[in-house]
Coordinates of C-alpha atoms in Angstrom, one line a residue:
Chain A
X135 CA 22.3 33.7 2.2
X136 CA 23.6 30.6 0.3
X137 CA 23.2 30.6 -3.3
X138 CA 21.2 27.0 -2.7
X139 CA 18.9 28.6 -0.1
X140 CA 17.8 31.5 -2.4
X141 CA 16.8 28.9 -5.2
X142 CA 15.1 26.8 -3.0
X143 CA 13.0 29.3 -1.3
X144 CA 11.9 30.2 -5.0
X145 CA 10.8 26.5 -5.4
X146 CA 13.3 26.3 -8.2
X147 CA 15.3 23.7 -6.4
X148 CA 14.7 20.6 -9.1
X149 CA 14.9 23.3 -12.2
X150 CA 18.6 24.1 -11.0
X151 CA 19.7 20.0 -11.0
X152 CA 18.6 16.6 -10.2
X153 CA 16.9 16.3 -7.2
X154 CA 18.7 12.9 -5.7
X155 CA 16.6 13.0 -2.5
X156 CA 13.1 11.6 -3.6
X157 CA 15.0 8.4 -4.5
X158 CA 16.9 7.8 -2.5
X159 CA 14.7 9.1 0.8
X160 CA 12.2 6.3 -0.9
X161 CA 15.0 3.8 -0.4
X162 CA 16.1 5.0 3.2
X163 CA 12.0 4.3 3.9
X164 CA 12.1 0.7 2.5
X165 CA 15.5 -0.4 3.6
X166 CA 14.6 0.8 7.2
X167 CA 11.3 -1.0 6.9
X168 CA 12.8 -4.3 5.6
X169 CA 15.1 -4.4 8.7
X170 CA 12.9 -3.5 11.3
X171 CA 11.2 -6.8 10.1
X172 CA 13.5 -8.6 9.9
X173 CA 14.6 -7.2 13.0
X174 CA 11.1 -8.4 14.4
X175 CA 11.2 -12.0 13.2
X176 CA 14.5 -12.2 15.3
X177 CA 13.3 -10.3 18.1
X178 CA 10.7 -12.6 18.3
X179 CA 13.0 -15.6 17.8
X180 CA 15.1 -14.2 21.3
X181 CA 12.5 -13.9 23.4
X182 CA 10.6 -16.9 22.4
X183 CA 13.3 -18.7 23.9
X184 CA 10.9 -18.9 27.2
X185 CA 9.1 -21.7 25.6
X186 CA 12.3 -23.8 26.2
X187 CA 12.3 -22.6 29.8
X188 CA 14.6 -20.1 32.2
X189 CA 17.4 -21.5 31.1
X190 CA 17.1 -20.8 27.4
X191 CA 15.7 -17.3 27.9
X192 CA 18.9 -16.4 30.4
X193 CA 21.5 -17.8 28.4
X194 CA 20.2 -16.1 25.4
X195 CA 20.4 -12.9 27.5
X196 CA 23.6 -13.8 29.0
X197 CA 24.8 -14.1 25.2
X198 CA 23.7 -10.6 24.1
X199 CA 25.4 -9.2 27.6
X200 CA 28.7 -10.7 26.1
X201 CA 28.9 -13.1 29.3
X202 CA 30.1 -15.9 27.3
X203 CA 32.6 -13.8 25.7
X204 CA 34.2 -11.9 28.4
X205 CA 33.4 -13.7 31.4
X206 CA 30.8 -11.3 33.0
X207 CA 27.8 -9.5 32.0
X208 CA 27.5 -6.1 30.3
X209 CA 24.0 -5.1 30.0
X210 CA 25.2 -1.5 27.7
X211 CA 26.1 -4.1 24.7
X212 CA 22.3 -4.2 24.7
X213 CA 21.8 -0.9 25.1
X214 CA 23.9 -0.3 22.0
X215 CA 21.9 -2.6 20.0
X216 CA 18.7 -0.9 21.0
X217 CA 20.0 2.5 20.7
X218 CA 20.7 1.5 16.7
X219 CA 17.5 -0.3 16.4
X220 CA 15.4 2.9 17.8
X221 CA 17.8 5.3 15.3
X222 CA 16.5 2.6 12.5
X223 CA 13.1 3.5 14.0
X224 CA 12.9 7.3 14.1
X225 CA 14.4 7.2 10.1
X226 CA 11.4 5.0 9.2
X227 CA 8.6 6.6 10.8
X228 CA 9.9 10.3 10.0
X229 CA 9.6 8.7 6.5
X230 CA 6.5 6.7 6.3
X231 CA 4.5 9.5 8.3
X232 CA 4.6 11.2 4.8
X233 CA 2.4 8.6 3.4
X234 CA -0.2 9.3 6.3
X235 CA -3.6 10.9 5.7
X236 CA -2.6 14.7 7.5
X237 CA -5.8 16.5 7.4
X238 CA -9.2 15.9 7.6
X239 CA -9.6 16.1 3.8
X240 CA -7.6 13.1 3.3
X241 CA -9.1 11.4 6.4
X242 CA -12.8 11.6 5.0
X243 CA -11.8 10.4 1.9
X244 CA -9.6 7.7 2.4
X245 CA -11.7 6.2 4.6
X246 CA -14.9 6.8 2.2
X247 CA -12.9 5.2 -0.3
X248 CA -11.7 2.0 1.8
X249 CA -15.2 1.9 2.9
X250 CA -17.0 1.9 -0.9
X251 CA -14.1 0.2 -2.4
X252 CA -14.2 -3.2 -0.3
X253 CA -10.8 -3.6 -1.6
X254 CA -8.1 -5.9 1.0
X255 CA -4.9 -3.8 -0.5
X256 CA -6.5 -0.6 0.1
X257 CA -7.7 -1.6 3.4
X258 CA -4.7 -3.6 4.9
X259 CA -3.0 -0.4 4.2
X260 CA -4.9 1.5 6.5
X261 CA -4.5 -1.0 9.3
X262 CA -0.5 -0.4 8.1
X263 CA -1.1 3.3 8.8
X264 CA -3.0 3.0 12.1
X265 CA -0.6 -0.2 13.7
X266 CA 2.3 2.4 13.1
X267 CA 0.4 5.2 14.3
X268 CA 0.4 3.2 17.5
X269 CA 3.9 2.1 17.1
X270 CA 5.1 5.7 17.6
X271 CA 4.3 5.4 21.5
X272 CA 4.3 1.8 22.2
X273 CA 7.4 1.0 20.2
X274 CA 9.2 4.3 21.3
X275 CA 8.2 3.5 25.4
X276 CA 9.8 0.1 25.0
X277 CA 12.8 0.9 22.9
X278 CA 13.3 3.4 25.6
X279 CA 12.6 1.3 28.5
X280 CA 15.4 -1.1 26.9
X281 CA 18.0 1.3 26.4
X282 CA 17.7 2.5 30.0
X283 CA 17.4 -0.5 32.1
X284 CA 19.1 -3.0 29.6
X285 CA 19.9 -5.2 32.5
X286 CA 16.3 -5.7 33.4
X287 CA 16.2 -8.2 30.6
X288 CA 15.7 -11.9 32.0
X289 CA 14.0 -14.9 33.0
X290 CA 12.3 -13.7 36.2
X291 CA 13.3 -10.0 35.1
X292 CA 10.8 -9.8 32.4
X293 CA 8.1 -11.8 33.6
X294 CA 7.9 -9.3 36.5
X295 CA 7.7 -6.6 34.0
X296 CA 4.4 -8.7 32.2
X297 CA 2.8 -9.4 35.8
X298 CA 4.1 -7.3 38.8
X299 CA 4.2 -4.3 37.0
X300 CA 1.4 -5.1 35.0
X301 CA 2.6 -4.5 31.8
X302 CA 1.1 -7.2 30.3
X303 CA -1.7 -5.0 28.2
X304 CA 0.6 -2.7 27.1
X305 CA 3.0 -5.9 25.2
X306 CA -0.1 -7.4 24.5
X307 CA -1.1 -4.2 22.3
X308 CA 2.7 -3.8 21.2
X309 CA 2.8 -7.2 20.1
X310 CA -0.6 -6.9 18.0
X311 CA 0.2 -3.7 16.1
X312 CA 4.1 -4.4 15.3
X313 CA 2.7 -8.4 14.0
X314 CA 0.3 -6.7 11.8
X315 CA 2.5 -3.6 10.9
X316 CA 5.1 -5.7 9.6
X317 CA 3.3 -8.4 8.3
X318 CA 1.5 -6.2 5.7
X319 CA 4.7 -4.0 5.0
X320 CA 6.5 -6.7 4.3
X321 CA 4.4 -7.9 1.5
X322 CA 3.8 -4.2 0.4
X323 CA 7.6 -4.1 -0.2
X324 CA 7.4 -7.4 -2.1
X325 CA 4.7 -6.1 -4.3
X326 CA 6.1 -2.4 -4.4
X327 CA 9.3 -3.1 -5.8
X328 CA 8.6 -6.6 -7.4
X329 CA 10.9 -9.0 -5.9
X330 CA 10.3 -11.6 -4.8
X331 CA 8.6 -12.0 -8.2
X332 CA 5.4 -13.9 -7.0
X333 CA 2.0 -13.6 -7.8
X334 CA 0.2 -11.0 -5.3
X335 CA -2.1 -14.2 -4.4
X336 CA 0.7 -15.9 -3.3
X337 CA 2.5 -13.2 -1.7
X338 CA -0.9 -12.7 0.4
X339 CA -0.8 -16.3 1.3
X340 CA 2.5 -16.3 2.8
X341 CA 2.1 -12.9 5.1
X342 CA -0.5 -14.3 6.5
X343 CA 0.8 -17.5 7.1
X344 CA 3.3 -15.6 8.3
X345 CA 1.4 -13.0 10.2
X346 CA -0.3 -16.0 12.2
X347 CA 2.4 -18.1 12.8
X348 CA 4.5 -14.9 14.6
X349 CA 1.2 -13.7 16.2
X350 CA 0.8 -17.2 17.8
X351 CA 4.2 -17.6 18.8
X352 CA 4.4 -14.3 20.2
X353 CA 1.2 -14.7 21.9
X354 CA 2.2 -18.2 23.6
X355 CA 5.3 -16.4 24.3
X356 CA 3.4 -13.2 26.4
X357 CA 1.4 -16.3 28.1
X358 CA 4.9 -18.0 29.0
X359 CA 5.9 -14.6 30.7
X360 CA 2.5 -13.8 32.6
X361 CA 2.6 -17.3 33.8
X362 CA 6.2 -17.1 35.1
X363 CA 5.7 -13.3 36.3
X364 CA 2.3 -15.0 38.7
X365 CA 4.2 -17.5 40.4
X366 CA 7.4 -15.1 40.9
X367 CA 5.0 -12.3 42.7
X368 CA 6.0 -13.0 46.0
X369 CA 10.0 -12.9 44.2
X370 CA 9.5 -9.5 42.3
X371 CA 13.0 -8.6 41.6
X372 CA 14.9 -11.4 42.7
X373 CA 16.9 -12.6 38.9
X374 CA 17.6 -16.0 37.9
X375 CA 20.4 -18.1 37.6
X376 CA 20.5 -21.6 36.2
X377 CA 21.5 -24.2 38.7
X378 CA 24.1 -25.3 37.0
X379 CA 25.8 -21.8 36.9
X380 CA 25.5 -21.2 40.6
X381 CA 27.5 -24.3 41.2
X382 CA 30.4 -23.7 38.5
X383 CA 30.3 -20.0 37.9
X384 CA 29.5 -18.2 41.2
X385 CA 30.5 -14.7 39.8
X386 CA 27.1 -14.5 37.6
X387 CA 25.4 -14.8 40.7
X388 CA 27.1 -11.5 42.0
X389 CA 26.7 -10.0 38.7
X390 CA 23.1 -10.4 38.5
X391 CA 22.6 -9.5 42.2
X392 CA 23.7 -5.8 41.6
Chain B
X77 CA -42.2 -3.7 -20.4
X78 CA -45.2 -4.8 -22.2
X79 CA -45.3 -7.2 -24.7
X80 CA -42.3 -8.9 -23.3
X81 CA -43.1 -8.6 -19.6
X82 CA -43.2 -12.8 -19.4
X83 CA -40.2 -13.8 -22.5
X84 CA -39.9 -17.4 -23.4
X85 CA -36.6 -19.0 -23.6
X86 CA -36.0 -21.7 -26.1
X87 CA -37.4 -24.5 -24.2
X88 CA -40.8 -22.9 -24.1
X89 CA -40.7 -22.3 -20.4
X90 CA -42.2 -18.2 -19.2
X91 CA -39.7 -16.9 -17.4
X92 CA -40.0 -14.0 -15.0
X93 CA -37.0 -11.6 -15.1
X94 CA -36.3 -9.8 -12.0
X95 CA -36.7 -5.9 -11.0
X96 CA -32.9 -3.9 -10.6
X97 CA -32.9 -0.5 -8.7
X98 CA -30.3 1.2 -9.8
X99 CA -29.3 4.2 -7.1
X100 CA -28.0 7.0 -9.1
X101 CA -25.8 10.2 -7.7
X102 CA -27.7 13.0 -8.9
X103 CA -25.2 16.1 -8.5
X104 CA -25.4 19.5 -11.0
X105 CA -22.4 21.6 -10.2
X106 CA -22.8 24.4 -12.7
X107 CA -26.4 24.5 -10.0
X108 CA -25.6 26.2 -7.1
X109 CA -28.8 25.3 -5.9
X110 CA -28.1 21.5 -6.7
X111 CA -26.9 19.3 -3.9
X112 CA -26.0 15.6 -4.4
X113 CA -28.4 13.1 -3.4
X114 CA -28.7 9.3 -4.7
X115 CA -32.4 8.9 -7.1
X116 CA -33.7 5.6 -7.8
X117 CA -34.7 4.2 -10.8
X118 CA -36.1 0.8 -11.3
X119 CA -35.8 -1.5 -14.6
X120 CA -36.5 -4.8 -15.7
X121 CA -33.3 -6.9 -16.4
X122 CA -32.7 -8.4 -19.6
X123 CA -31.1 -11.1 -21.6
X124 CA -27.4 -9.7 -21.8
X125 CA -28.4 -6.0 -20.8
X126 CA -25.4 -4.6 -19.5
X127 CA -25.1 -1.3 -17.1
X128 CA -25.2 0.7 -20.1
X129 CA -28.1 -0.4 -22.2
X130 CA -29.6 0.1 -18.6
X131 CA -28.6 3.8 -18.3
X132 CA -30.1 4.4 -21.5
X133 CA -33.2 3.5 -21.2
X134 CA -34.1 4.9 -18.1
X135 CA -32.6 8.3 -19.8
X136 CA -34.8 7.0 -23.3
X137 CA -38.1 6.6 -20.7
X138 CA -37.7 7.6 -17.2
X139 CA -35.4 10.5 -17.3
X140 CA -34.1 12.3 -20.0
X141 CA -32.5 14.3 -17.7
X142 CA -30.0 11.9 -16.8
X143 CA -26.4 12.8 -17.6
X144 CA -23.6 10.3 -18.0
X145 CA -20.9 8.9 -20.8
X146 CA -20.7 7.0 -23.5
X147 CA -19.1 6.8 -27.3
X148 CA -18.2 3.3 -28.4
X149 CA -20.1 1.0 -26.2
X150 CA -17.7 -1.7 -26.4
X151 CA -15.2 -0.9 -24.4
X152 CA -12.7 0.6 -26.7
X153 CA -13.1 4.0 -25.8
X154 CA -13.0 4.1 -22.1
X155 CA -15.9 6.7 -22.0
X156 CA -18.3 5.1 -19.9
X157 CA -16.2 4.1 -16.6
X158 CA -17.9 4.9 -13.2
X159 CA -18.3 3.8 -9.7
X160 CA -20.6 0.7 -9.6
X161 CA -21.5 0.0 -6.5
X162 CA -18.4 2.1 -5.1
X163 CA -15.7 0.4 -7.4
X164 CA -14.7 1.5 -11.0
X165 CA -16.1 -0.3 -13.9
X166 CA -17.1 0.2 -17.5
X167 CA -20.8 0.1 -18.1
X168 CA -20.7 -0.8 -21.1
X169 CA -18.4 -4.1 -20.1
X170 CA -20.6 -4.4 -16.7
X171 CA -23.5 -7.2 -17.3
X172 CA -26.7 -6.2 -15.6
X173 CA -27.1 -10.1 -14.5
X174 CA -24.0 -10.2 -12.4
X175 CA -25.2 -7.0 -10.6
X176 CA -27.1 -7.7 -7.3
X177 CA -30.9 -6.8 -7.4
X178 CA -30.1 -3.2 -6.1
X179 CA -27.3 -1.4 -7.5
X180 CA -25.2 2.1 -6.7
X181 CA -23.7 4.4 -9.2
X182 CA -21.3 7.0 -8.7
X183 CA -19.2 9.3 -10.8
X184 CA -15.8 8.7 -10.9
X185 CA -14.2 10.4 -7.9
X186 CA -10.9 12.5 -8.6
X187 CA -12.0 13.8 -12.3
X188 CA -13.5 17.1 -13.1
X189 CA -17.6 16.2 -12.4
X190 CA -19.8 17.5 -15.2
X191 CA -23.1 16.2 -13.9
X192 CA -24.4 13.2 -11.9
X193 CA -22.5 10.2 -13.9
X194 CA -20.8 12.4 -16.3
X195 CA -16.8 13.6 -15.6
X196 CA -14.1 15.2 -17.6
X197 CA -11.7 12.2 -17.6
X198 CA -10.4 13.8 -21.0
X199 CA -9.3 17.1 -19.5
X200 CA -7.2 15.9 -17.0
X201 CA -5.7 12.7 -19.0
X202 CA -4.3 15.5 -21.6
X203 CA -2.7 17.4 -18.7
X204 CA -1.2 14.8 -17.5
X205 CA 0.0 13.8 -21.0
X206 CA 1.3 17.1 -21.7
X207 CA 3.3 16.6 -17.8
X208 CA 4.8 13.7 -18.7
X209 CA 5.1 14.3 -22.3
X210 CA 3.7 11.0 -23.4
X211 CA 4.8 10.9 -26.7
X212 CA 7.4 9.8 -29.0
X213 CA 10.7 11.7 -28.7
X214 CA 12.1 10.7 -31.7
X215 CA 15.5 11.6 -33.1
X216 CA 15.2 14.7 -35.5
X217 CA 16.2 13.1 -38.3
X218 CA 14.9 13.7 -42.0
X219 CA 12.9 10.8 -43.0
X220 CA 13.8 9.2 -46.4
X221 CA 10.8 7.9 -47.5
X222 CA 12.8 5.9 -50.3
X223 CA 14.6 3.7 -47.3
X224 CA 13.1 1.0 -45.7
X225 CA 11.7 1.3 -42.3
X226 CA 14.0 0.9 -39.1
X227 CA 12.9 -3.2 -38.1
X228 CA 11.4 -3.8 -34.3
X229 CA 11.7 -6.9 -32.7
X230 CA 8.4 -8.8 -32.8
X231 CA 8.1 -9.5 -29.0
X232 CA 8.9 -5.9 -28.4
X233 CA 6.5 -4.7 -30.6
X234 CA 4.1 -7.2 -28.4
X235 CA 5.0 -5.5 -25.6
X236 CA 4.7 -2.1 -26.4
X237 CA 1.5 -3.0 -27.8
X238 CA -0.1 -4.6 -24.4
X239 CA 1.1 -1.3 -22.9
X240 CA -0.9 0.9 -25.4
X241 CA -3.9 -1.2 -24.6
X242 CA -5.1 1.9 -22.1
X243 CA -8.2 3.4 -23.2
X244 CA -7.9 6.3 -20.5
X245 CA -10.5 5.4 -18.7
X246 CA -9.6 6.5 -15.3
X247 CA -10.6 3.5 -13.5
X248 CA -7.2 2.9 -11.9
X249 CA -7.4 6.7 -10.6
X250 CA -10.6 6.5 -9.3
X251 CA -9.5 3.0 -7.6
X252 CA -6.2 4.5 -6.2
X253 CA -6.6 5.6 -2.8
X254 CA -3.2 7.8 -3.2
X255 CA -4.6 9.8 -6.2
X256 CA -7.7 10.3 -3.5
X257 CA -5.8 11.8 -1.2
X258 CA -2.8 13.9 -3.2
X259 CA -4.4 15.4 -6.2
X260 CA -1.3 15.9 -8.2
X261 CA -0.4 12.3 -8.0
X262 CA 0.4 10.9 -11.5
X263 CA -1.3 7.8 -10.9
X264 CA -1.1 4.5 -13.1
X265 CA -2.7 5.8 -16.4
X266 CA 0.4 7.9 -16.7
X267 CA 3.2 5.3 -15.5
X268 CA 2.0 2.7 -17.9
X269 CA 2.8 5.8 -20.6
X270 CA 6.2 6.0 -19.2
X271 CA 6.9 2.6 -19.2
X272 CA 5.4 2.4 -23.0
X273 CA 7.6 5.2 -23.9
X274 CA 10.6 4.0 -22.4
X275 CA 10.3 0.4 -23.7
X276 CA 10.4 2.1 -27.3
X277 CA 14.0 1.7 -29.4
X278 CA 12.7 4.8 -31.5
X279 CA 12.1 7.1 -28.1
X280 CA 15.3 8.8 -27.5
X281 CA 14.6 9.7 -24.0
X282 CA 17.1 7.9 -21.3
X283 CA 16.1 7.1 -17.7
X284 CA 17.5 10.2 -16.3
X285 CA 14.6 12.1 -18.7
X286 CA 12.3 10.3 -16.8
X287 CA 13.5 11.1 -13.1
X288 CA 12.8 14.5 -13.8
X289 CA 9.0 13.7 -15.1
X290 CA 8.2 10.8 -12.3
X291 CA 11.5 10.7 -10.0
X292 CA 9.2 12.4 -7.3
X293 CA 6.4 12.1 -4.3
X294 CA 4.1 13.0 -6.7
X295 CA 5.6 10.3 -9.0
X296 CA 6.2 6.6 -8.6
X297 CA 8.1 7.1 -5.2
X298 CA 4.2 8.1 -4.2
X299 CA 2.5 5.0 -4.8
X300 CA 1.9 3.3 -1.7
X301 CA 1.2 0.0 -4.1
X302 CA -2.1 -0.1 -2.9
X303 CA -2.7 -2.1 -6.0
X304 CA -6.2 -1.4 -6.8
X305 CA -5.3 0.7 -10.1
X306 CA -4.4 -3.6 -11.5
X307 CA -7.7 -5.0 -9.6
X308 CA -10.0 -2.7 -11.3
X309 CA -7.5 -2.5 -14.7
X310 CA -10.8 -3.0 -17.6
X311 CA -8.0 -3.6 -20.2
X312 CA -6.0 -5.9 -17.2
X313 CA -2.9 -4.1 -17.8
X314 CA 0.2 -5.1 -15.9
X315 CA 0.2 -2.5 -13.7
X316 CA 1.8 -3.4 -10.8
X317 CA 5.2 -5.2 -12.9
X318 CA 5.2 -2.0 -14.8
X319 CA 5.1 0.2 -11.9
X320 CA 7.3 -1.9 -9.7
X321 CA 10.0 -1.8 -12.4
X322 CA 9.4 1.8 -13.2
X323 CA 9.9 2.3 -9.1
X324 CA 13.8 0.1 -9.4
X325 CA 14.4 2.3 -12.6
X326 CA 14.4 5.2 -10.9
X327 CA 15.8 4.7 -7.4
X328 CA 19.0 3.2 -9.2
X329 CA 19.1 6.1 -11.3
X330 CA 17.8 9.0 -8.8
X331 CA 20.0 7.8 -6.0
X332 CA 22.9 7.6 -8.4
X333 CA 23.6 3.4 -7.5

């Protein structure tokens, strides 16, 4: 047996040397955090493009496939993306589940204690807990869904997702619990590790500005999918292709139509 | 309750003071046949009564029975703190008037109960003292009482000083849902030590000395900066800057940046 293992099954591990891990695992859980948020607010950005119409949402798409790099569309650039995102994802919740209640003990109490204590940190961090509860199925089925059938990304594509195949509830729920997830851990890392270094008040102020401004947007955004996903229904699975592509670039049409 | 039952203030005018039911967790645990349950006790408010004056006289003349903590009664010696209405507070700093008409009281959660508002903050303050050895590791050096003292810098002195503002109260334990859930948690009582000790020239201890007392879980990486250990802070101690700074402190220095 290694000389390391013997120690460390005698829980003598942090007597023998420093013990680099608890920093540095406390880091990993932040970092990852941060930019999964960030992550979010550009997500959100992308896909949002709907708003502007078809057009916006499929060149933006087009963009990520590399279209307007190479000349043609390759869907596994997304995947890549996704596939580094959803590593990013299981680092942070194989992290953060430490800080979960585990046991009933802890349950009882933590919730006694929110309950008595009326106190917004101590209760925003429980919606923190339960939103990424959530996001450990809702978050992993879409990150999966994405990696797999990258090209399904689109203008008509996705809107058929929302309404055809009536996945409309499950983004709705997604959309709620990553908004409010992120949202409070983004001020928790402010206030956690002191930068930006504003008052808490003002901190508060600005995640949920935040907070509304992204749910909003992201909820108009769902709307602007549903809507196009009802009047494509009779389309389901036919993609789109701006007009002024199909005149001058005939190829995406062939690309899209595999 | 007698004489005074109608008081006039100094414009003459009667003035009726209202009725305050305090709800009190009644709890022996040295009883095995005691099981907590909440009494009431009703009072008259007064003029500048706070929660303590109140405790005492309904032990004084409706319950002698009554157990709970006090020494200083003016918030120097951090004796008195318990749940008031399920948040941690002095009595002794907690003004009957701002209290609504009915009122519960709890022990602090977390310390060592010794009967209904009574707990054993001391016992576990010491421990964790003793874990993080919160005192001054000076240099062994003789002292020559014939040279004049080492000189500190004014605003550090200041600063050290707000920091040893703590009367160990246990407030921001009780208040911290972390310390609720992970018992050995060091909570903010002992990080605001640290971060006195550490701001003092005359401690020889170096941030790697303090990885090994607070570079853990069960140290500052396990606050989840829920934040209530500042909201409920008697003394308003920094506690989040301190902690915060404590937190960069030791991720530069555990994860070897």
């Amino acid at each position: 047996m290694l000389y390391e293992t013997v120690i460390a099954q005698a829980g003598l591990a942090d007597k023998a040397g420093k013990n680099r891990w608890p920093a540095r695992l406390d880091i990993l859980q932040s970092s990852t955090g941060l930019f999964l948020a960030l992550f979010m607010w550009g997500h959100m950005a992308f896909v949002a493009s709907i708003l502007f119409g078809e057009s916006a949402m499929w060149a933006i798409t087009k963009f990520f496939e590399g279209y307007f790099v190479f000349g043609a569309s390759h869907p596994w650039l997304v995947s890549c993306v996704v596939g580094f995102v959803a590593l990013v994802f299981v680092v942070h919740a194989f992290l953060a589940v430490r800080k979960f209640p585990i046991n009933y003990r802890q349950f009882r109490i933590i919730f006694a204690h929110s309950r008595a204590m009326r106190h917004e940190d101590t209760t925003l961090w429980l919606w923190q807990a339960g939103t990424g509860f959530l996001l450990f199925f809702f978050a992993s089925a879409h990150l999966y869904q994405m990696f797999v059938w990258p090209q399904n990304i689109g203008p008509y594509a996705s809107s058929d997702r929302m309404w055809s195949d009536g996945l409309w509830p499950f983004y709705l729920t997604l959309l709620l619990a990553v908004e409010l997830h992120g949202g409070i851990g983004l001020y928790r890392l402010a206030v956690k590790w002191g930068w930006p270094n504003a008052s808490r008040e003002a901190l508060k102020i600005l995640k949920w500005v935040l907070t509304a401004f992204f749910l909003v947007l992201g909820l108009a955004t769902l709307g602007a999918y549903m809507k196009i996903g009802y009047a494509h229904r009779a389309h389901y699975g036919e993609r789109y292709t701006p007009d002024w592509v199909t005149e001058r670039l005939p190829d995406v049409q062939q690309e899209d139509a595999r | 309750m007698s004489a005074d039952d109608n008081k006039e203030d100094i414009s003459g005018q009667s003035r009726q003071n209202r009725w305050l039911t305090f709800n009190v967790l009644r709890y022996n645990p040295s009883d095995p046949a005691s099981k907590p349950r909440l009494q009431a006790y009703k009072l008259e408010d007064a003029d500048s009564m706070t929660l303590f004056i109140a405790l005492n006289e309904i032990r004084e003349h409706q319950d002698p029975t009554l157990q709970f903590d006090f020494v200083c009664r003016a918030g120097i010696c951090g004796s008195c703190a318990m749940m008031v209405n399920g948040r941690p507070q002095l009595a002794c700093r907690t003004l009957t008037r701002n209290l609504p008409a009915e009122t519960t009281l709890a022990p602090l959660p977390f310390f060592e109960l010794i009967g209904d508002l009574s707990v054993n903050t001391g016992k576990w303050m010491r421990g964790m003292s003793e874990r993080l050895q919160a005192w001054l590791h000076g240099q062994e050096v003789e002292v020559d009482p014939r040279r004049i003292e080492e000189r500190m810098n004014p605003e550090l002195a200041e600063q050290i000083y707000e920091l040893d503002r703590c009367v160990e109260c246990g407030c921001c334990v009780a208040a911290c849902g972390t310390a609720q859930m992970r018992q050995d948690f060091v909570g903010a009582v002992g990080f605001g030590k640290i971060a006195r000790f550490r701001l003092d020239p005359r401690d020889v201890r170096q941030d790697d000395d303090y990885y090994e007392l607070i570079g853990d879980d069960t140290g500052v990486f396990g606050c989840m900066s829920l934040l209530a250990c500042q909201d409920v802070c008697p003394k308003s101690l920094p506690l989040q800057t301190q902690i915060a700074f404590l937190r960069r402190k030791m991720a530069v220095t555990g994860a070897g940046l």
